[in-house]
Amino acid sequence: MTRPASVADIRKSFLDFFASKGHTVVASSPLVPGNDPTLMFTNSGMVQFKDVFLGTDKRNYVRAASVQACLRAGGKHNDLENVGYTARHHTFFEMLGNWSFGDYFKRESLKWAWELLTEVYQLPKDKLLATVYAEDDEAYDIWTKEIGLPPERVIRIGDNKGGRYKSDNFWMMADTGPCGPCSEIFYDHGPHIPGGPPGSPDEDGDRFIEIWNNVFMQFNMHEDGSVTPLPAPCVDTGMGLERLAAILQHVHSNYEIDIFDALIKAAARETGTTDLTNPSLKVIADHIRATAFLISDGVIPSNEGRGYVQRRIVRRAIRHGYKLGQKGPFFHRLMPDLVRLMGEAYPNLAKQEQRITEVLKAEEERFYERSTSPTTCAASAMWAWTKPVSMPPWRPRRPRAARPASSRWTRRWNTPALATPLWATKSWKRPPGWWRCTSTAPRWQN
């Protein structure tokens, strides 16, 4: 069997594997959650199944698998400012996941995860290690006694967040409701990368990277902090597609995988940049995915709510294009490249290519039009003649003893309003917009 390497192959092989295990392949849900008003955007694969876990909805299947489009750029989960400057932060990303709604549980979930990683993706077994909740002896025994992972590579993680069940390996949907232990699978990039294993003081390093989380929802959390078993335990798993692709393509950063390599080169083409390592190109490559998928799901740039987040992402991409020397609309010209890379997996994206391009182009033109207007920031050369307004001189107060007490001059200079400089009072009015006309650079660039 040839090991899948490209993002498209990894995506397809994941769904094919779980389809062979009796799972129903479910399409990615929109980035705007239709069943959860508490979320701004879909940020994980389980969002579309939340009602099933809560018992308010029932599907005609008990096993599901999907590749979910996710966004973390607003609200509680916001990675926007980190994008472009780290190896693994994205606004838009894809989450591979499989679910069991009261059907199989820990044994099948962990064994299938191991089979997919070691046999289909052919990852070296000695590069993988797992974590379990400290009290989850069942998962620990499955890893060590049935799968055969050495005990030294199965790490127990306790309540490390300051409270009972407050742990990296105990998942809760909310303060109350379905919850349970989880088992995470990590990949070891090797000793040449700084960092320690999970649970160690150096766990934040890049050597050991989490690639797959298996959540076992088997309890119901009550308000008093106690838990009781659920009548039908469920499984919820998630694996970042970009992280897995980086491992399979033997690169360290997500921005080096094939899909980002192509988008970064397209961004360099449109901005006239030759340095492909420039972080601004990573920002643009990431943001074209986020903005295009948001528009395809009905989110148009605006000044409030989801539209405001969308506008922030678009303008951040434009600003980084400006930093690279691109002084005109360019962002929308990346759409053909994106559709070529992701249109087959997401038909709605390909179907709306023209509309998405038009919306992005209009937003870019609107931005550049406003940024060169004399009423906003005086960026256009036609306003370069405008000079900073000079202030009137501050005439010092005259000595009071030099004039009679009844003199009108004494009454004038004793007026409290005139004890401050004349230009600092309302008696002297500045020209409208005077402060905007002191620079020939766009205000957002300063």
Coordinates of C-alpha atoms in Angstrom, one line a residue:
M1 CA 0.0 0.0 0.0
T2 CA 1.3 3.4 -1.0
R3 CA 1.3 5.9 1.9
P4 CA -1.0 8.9 1.4
A5 CA 1.1 12.1 1.3
S6 CA -0.8 15.0 -0.2
V7 CA -3.6 16.7 1.7
A8 CA -6.2 15.5 -0.7
D9 CA -5.0 11.9 -0.4
I10 CA -4.9 12.1 3.4
R11 CA -8.4 13.5 3.5
K12 CA -9.8 10.8 1.2
S13 CA -8.0 7.9 2.9
F14 CA -9.3 8.9 6.3
L15 CA -12.9 8.8 5.1
D16 CA -12.4 5.6 3.2
F17 CA -10.9 3.9 6.3
F18 CA -13.8 4.7 8.6
A19 CA -16.3 4.0 5.9
S20 CA -14.8 0.4 5.8
K21 CA -15.5 0.3 9.5
G22 CA -19.2 0.9 9.1
H23 CA -19.2 4.7 9.5
T24 CA -21.5 7.0 7.6
V25 CA -19.5 9.7 5.9
V26 CA -21.0 13.1 6.8
A27 CA -20.3 16.3 4.9
S28 CA -18.7 19.2 6.6
S29 CA -21.2 21.5 8.2
P30 CA -21.1 25.3 7.6
L31 CA -18.8 27.6 9.5
V32 CA -21.8 29.3 11.0
P33 CA -23.3 26.9 13.5
G34 CA -27.0 26.3 12.9
N35 CA -27.6 24.6 16.2
D36 CA -25.5 26.5 18.7
P37 CA -26.1 30.3 19.3
T38 CA -23.3 30.3 21.9
L39 CA -20.7 29.8 19.1
M40 CA -19.6 32.4 16.6
F41 CA -18.0 29.9 14.3
T42 CA -17.7 26.1 14.0
N43 CA -14.5 25.4 15.8
S44 CA -14.4 21.6 16.0
G45 CA -15.8 18.6 14.3
M46 CA -18.3 17.7 17.0
V47 CA -20.3 20.9 16.7
Q48 CA -22.7 19.5 14.2
F49 CA -23.3 16.5 16.5
K50 CA -23.7 18.5 19.7
D51 CA -27.5 17.9 19.9
V52 CA -27.0 14.2 19.4
F53 CA -24.6 14.1 22.4
L54 CA -27.1 16.2 24.5
G55 CA -30.0 13.8 23.6
T56 CA -32.1 16.4 21.8
D57 CA -31.5 15.0 18.3
K58 CA -31.2 11.5 16.8
R59 CA -29.6 10.5 13.5
N60 CA -30.3 7.4 11.4
Y61 CA -26.8 6.2 12.0
V62 CA -24.7 5.5 15.1
R63 CA -21.2 5.8 13.5
A64 CA -20.1 8.9 11.7
A65 CA -16.9 10.2 10.1
S66 CA -16.2 13.6 8.5
V67 CA -13.6 16.2 7.6
Q68 CA -14.9 19.4 9.1
A69 CA -14.0 22.9 8.1
C70 CA -13.2 24.9 11.3
L71 CA -12.5 28.5 12.1
R72 CA -10.9 30.1 15.2
A73 CA -10.8 33.8 14.7
G74 CA -13.4 35.2 17.1
G75 CA -14.8 34.8 20.5
K76 CA -13.2 32.4 23.0
H77 CA -11.2 30.6 20.4
N78 CA -9.2 33.2 18.6
D79 CA -5.9 32.4 16.9
L80 CA -5.9 35.4 14.5
E81 CA -2.9 37.4 15.8
N82 CA -0.7 34.3 16.0
V83 CA -1.2 33.3 12.3
G84 CA 1.9 33.6 10.2
Y85 CA 4.3 33.7 13.1
T86 CA 4.1 30.2 14.5
A87 CA 4.3 26.7 12.9
R88 CA 0.8 25.6 13.7
H89 CA -1.6 28.4 14.2
H90 CA -4.4 29.0 11.6
T91 CA -7.7 30.8 11.4
F92 CA -9.1 28.1 9.1
F93 CA -8.2 24.5 9.5
E94 CA -9.6 21.0 8.8
M95 CA -10.5 18.5 11.5
L96 CA -10.6 14.8 10.8
G97 CA -13.0 13.0 13.1
N98 CA -15.0 9.8 13.8
W99 CA -17.9 9.5 16.2
S100 CA -19.9 6.8 18.0
F101 CA -23.3 7.6 19.4
G102 CA -23.8 4.8 21.9
D103 CA -22.2 2.2 19.7
Y104 CA -18.5 1.3 20.1
F105 CA -16.3 2.7 22.8
K106 CA -12.7 2.9 23.9
R107 CA -11.4 -0.4 22.6
E108 CA -12.5 0.1 19.0
S109 CA -11.7 3.8 19.0
L110 CA -8.0 3.3 20.1
K111 CA -7.4 0.2 18.1
W112 CA -8.7 1.8 14.9
A113 CA -6.7 5.0 15.5
W114 CA -3.5 2.9 15.9
E115 CA -4.3 0.9 12.8
L116 CA -4.9 4.0 10.7
L117 CA -1.7 5.7 11.8
T118 CA 0.6 2.8 11.6
E119 CA -0.8 0.7 8.7
V120 CA -2.5 3.2 6.4
Y121 CA -0.4 6.3 7.1
Q122 CA 2.6 4.1 8.0
L123 CA 3.9 6.2 10.8
P124 CA 6.8 4.6 12.7
K125 CA 5.5 2.9 15.9
D126 CA 8.5 4.1 17.9
K127 CA 7.6 7.7 17.1
L128 CA 4.2 7.5 18.7
L129 CA 3.2 7.9 22.4
A130 CA -0.1 8.3 24.1
T131 CA -1.6 10.0 27.2
V132 CA -4.5 8.9 29.3
Y133 CA -6.4 10.4 32.3
A134 CA -4.7 9.2 35.5
E135 CA -7.7 7.3 36.7
D136 CA -8.6 5.7 33.3
D137 CA -7.2 2.3 33.8
E138 CA -9.3 0.9 31.0
A139 CA -7.6 3.1 28.3
Y140 CA -4.2 2.5 29.9
D141 CA -4.6 -1.3 29.7
I142 CA -5.9 -1.1 26.1
W143 CA -2.7 0.8 25.1
T144 CA -0.2 -1.4 27.0
K145 CA -1.8 -4.9 27.0
E146 CA -3.8 -5.0 23.7
I147 CA -2.2 -2.6 21.3
G148 CA 1.3 -3.2 22.7
L149 CA 2.6 0.3 23.3
P150 CA 5.4 0.2 25.9
P151 CA 4.3 1.4 29.3
E152 CA 7.0 4.1 29.3
R153 CA 5.3 5.6 26.2
V154 CA 1.8 5.8 27.8
I155 CA 1.7 8.8 30.2
R156 CA -0.9 9.3 32.8
I157 CA -2.1 12.9 33.2
G158 CA -3.9 13.9 36.4
D159 CA -5.9 16.9 37.5
N160 CA -3.3 19.5 36.4
K161 CA -5.5 22.5 36.1
G162 CA -6.4 23.3 39.7
G163 CA -9.5 21.2 40.5
R164 CA -11.2 17.9 40.4
Y165 CA -11.5 16.7 36.8
K166 CA -9.6 19.8 35.7
S167 CA -7.1 18.1 33.4
D168 CA -5.7 18.1 29.9
N169 CA -7.0 14.6 29.7
F170 CA -10.5 15.1 30.9
W171 CA -12.9 16.8 28.5
M172 CA -16.1 18.7 29.4
M173 CA -18.6 20.1 27.0
A174 CA -19.6 22.8 29.5
D175 CA -19.6 23.3 33.3
T176 CA -22.3 20.7 33.4
G177 CA -23.4 17.9 31.0
P178 CA -21.6 15.2 29.1
C179 CA -17.9 14.8 29.9
G180 CA -15.2 12.1 30.2
P181 CA -11.6 11.2 30.0
C182 CA -9.6 11.4 26.8
S183 CA -6.5 9.8 25.3
E184 CA -4.2 11.8 23.1
I185 CA -1.7 10.5 20.6
F186 CA 1.5 12.4 20.1
Y187 CA 4.2 12.2 17.4
D188 CA 7.9 12.6 18.4
H189 CA 9.7 14.8 15.9
G190 CA 13.1 13.7 17.4
P191 CA 15.7 15.0 19.9
H192 CA 16.9 17.7 17.5
I193 CA 13.7 19.6 18.2
P194 CA 13.5 21.3 21.7
G195 CA 10.8 20.2 24.0
G196 CA 9.7 17.5 26.4
P197 CA 6.9 14.9 26.5
P198 CA 3.4 15.8 27.7
G199 CA 3.2 16.3 31.4
S200 CA 6.8 17.5 31.7
P201 CA 8.0 21.0 32.4
D202 CA 9.1 21.3 28.7
E203 CA 5.9 20.0 27.2
D204 CA 5.3 23.3 25.4
G205 CA 8.2 22.7 23.0
D206 CA 7.7 21.5 19.5
R207 CA 9.3 18.0 19.8
F208 CA 6.1 16.2 20.8
I209 CA 3.1 17.2 18.8
E210 CA -0.5 16.1 19.5
I211 CA -2.1 14.7 16.4
W212 CA -5.2 12.9 17.6
N213 CA -7.5 13.2 20.6
N214 CA -10.0 10.4 21.5
V215 CA -12.6 11.7 23.9
F216 CA -14.7 9.2 25.7
M217 CA -18.0 10.8 26.9
Q218 CA -19.1 8.4 29.7
F219 CA -20.2 10.7 32.5
N220 CA -22.7 13.5 33.2
M221 CA -21.2 16.4 35.2
H222 CA -23.6 17.8 37.9
E223 CA -23.6 21.3 39.4
D224 CA -22.0 20.1 42.6
G225 CA -19.0 18.7 40.6
S226 CA -20.0 15.0 40.9
V227 CA -20.3 12.7 37.9
T228 CA -22.6 9.8 37.1
P229 CA -22.3 7.4 34.2
L230 CA -24.2 8.1 31.0
P231 CA -26.6 5.4 29.8
A232 CA -25.0 5.4 26.3
P233 CA -21.3 6.4 26.3
C234 CA -20.1 8.1 23.1
V235 CA -16.8 8.6 21.3
D236 CA -15.7 11.9 19.8
T237 CA -12.3 12.1 18.1
G238 CA -10.4 14.9 16.3
M239 CA -7.2 15.0 14.4
G240 CA -5.8 18.1 12.7
L241 CA -5.3 17.5 9.0
E242 CA -2.6 20.1 8.6
R243 CA -0.6 18.6 11.5
L244 CA -0.8 15.1 10.1
A245 CA 0.1 16.3 6.6
A246 CA 3.3 18.0 8.0
I247 CA 4.4 14.7 9.6
L248 CA 3.6 12.6 6.5
Q249 CA 5.4 15.1 4.2
H250 CA 8.4 15.2 6.5
V251 CA 8.2 19.0 7.3
H252 CA 8.1 20.7 10.7
S253 CA 5.8 23.6 10.0
N254 CA 2.2 23.3 8.7
Y255 CA 3.0 26.1 6.3
E256 CA 5.4 23.9 4.4
I257 CA 2.8 21.3 3.4
D258 CA 1.7 21.0 -0.2
I259 CA -1.5 23.1 0.0
F260 CA 0.2 26.0 1.8
D261 CA 3.3 25.8 -0.4
A262 CA 1.0 26.3 -3.4
L263 CA -0.9 29.2 -1.8
I264 CA 2.2 30.9 -0.6
K265 CA 3.7 30.8 -4.1
A266 CA 0.4 32.2 -5.4
A267 CA 0.5 35.0 -2.8
A268 CA 4.2 35.7 -3.8
R269 CA 3.1 35.9 -7.5
E270 CA 0.4 38.4 -6.8
T271 CA 2.5 40.6 -4.5
G272 CA 5.7 40.4 -6.5
T273 CA 7.6 38.9 -3.6
T274 CA 10.7 36.7 -4.0
D275 CA 11.3 35.8 -0.4
L276 CA 9.0 32.8 0.2
T277 CA 9.8 32.7 3.9
N278 CA 8.3 36.1 4.6
P279 CA 5.6 35.7 7.3
S280 CA 3.3 38.0 5.5
L281 CA 2.9 35.4 2.7
K282 CA 1.8 32.8 5.4
V283 CA -0.8 35.3 6.6
I284 CA -2.2 35.8 3.2
A285 CA -2.2 32.1 2.4
D286 CA -4.1 31.3 5.6
H287 CA -6.6 34.2 5.3
I288 CA -7.7 33.4 1.7
R289 CA -8.9 30.0 3.0
A290 CA -10.8 31.6 5.9
T291 CA -12.4 34.4 4.0
A292 CA -13.4 32.3 1.0
F293 CA -15.1 29.7 3.1
L294 CA -16.9 32.3 5.2
I295 CA -18.3 34.0 2.1
S296 CA -19.4 30.6 0.7
D297 CA -21.3 30.1 4.0
G298 CA -23.0 33.5 3.8
V299 CA -20.7 35.7 5.9
I300 CA -20.2 39.0 4.1
P301 CA -17.8 41.7 5.5
S302 CA -19.6 44.2 7.6
N303 CA -19.1 46.2 10.8
E304 CA -20.7 43.9 13.3
G305 CA -20.9 40.3 14.5
R306 CA -19.4 37.6 12.2
G307 CA -19.2 40.1 9.3
Y308 CA -16.8 42.2 11.4
V309 CA -14.5 39.3 12.1
Q310 CA -14.6 38.6 8.3
R311 CA -13.7 42.2 7.6
R312 CA -10.8 42.0 10.1
I313 CA -9.4 38.9 8.4
V314 CA -9.6 40.4 4.9
R315 CA -8.0 43.7 5.9
R316 CA -5.3 41.9 7.8
A317 CA -4.4 40.1 4.6
I318 CA -4.5 43.4 2.7
R319 CA -2.2 45.1 5.2
H320 CA 0.3 42.3 4.9
G321 CA 0.1 42.6 1.1
Y322 CA 0.8 46.4 1.5
K323 CA 3.8 45.5 3.7
L324 CA 5.1 43.4 0.7
G325 CA 4.7 46.4 -1.6
Q326 CA 1.3 45.6 -3.2
K327 CA -0.6 48.9 -3.2
G328 CA -3.7 47.7 -5.0
P329 CA -6.3 45.0 -4.9
F330 CA -4.7 41.5 -5.2
F331 CA -6.3 39.3 -2.6
H332 CA -9.2 38.2 -4.8
R333 CA -6.9 36.9 -7.5
L334 CA -5.9 34.0 -5.2
M335 CA -9.4 32.3 -5.6
P336 CA -8.6 30.2 -8.7
D337 CA -5.6 28.7 -6.9
L338 CA -7.7 27.9 -3.8
V339 CA -10.5 26.3 -5.9
R340 CA -7.9 24.2 -7.7
L341 CA -6.6 22.9 -4.4
M342 CA -9.8 22.5 -2.4
G343 CA -12.7 22.7 -4.8
E344 CA -13.0 18.9 -5.2
A345 CA -13.3 18.3 -1.5
Y346 CA -15.7 21.2 -1.0
P347 CA -18.0 21.5 -4.0
N348 CA -19.8 24.6 -2.6
L349 CA -16.5 26.5 -2.7
A350 CA -16.0 25.7 -6.4
K351 CA -19.7 26.5 -7.2
Q352 CA -19.4 30.0 -5.6
E353 CA -16.0 30.9 -6.9
Q354 CA -17.2 33.9 -9.0
R355 CA -19.3 35.3 -6.2
I356 CA -16.5 34.9 -3.6
T357 CA -14.1 36.7 -6.0
E358 CA -16.5 39.5 -6.5
V359 CA -17.2 40.0 -2.8
L360 CA -13.4 40.0 -2.0
K361 CA -12.7 42.4 -4.9
A362 CA -15.4 44.8 -3.8
E363 CA -14.1 44.7 -0.2
E364 CA -10.6 45.4 -1.3
E365 CA -11.7 48.3 -3.6
R366 CA -13.8 49.8 -0.8
F367 CA -10.8 49.6 1.6
Y368 CA -8.4 51.3 -0.7
E369 CA -10.9 53.9 -1.7
R370 CA -11.6 54.8 2.0
S371 CA -7.9 54.6 2.9
T372 CA -7.1 57.2 0.2
S373 CA -9.9 59.6 1.1
P374 CA -9.1 63.0 2.5
T375 CA -11.8 62.5 5.1
T376 CA -10.1 59.4 6.6
C377 CA -6.3 59.5 6.5
A378 CA -5.0 61.6 3.5
A379 CA -3.0 58.8 1.9
S380 CA -3.5 59.9 -1.7
A381 CA -0.8 62.0 -3.4
M382 CA -3.4 64.6 -4.3
W383 CA -3.7 65.5 -0.7
A384 CA 0.1 65.6 -0.1
W385 CA 0.1 69.4 -0.4
T386 CA -1.9 69.7 2.9
K387 CA 0.4 71.0 5.6
P388 CA 0.0 70.5 9.4
V389 CA -2.0 73.4 10.9
S390 CA 0.2 75.8 12.8
M391 CA -1.0 76.8 16.2
P392 CA -1.4 80.4 17.4
P393 CA 1.3 81.6 19.8
W394 CA 0.6 81.4 23.5
R395 CA 0.6 84.9 24.8
P396 CA 1.6 85.0 28.5
R397 CA -0.7 86.6 31.1
R398 CA 0.0 90.2 31.7
P399 CA 1.1 91.3 35.2
R400 CA -2.0 92.2 37.2
A401 CA -0.3 94.9 39.3
A402 CA 0.3 97.0 36.2
R403 CA -3.3 98.0 35.7
P404 CA -6.0 99.5 38.0
A405 CA -8.4 97.1 39.7
S406 CA -11.4 98.6 37.7
S407 CA -9.6 98.3 34.4
R408 CA -11.4 96.2 31.7
W409 CA -8.0 94.6 31.0
T410 CA -7.9 93.2 34.5
R411 CA -11.4 91.7 34.2
R412 CA -10.4 90.2 30.9
W413 CA -7.2 88.5 32.1
N414 CA -8.8 87.2 35.3
T415 CA -11.3 85.2 33.2
P416 CA -10.6 81.5 34.0
A417 CA -11.2 80.5 30.4
L418 CA -8.3 82.6 29.3
A419 CA -5.9 81.3 31.9
T420 CA -5.1 78.5 29.4
P421 CA -3.7 79.0 25.9
L422 CA -6.2 80.4 23.5
W423 CA -5.8 77.6 21.0
A424 CA -6.7 75.1 23.8
T425 CA -10.1 76.6 24.3
K426 CA -13.3 76.5 22.2
S427 CA -12.8 80.1 21.2
W428 CA -10.4 79.0 18.5
K429 CA -11.7 76.1 16.3
R430 CA -9.4 73.8 14.3
P431 CA -10.3 73.0 10.7
P432 CA -12.3 69.8 10.4
G433 CA -10.1 66.8 9.9
W434 CA -6.9 68.8 10.6
W435 CA -5.3 65.8 12.4
R436 CA -5.9 63.4 9.6
C437 CA -3.9 65.5 7.1
T438 CA -0.5 65.4 8.8
S439 CA 0.7 62.3 7.1
T440 CA 0.9 61.0 3.6
A441 CA 0.8 57.4 4.8
P442 CA -2.4 55.5 5.4
R443 CA -3.5 55.7 9.1
W444 CA -3.7 51.9 9.4
Q445 CA -0.1 51.6 8.3
N446 CA 1.2 53.9 11.1

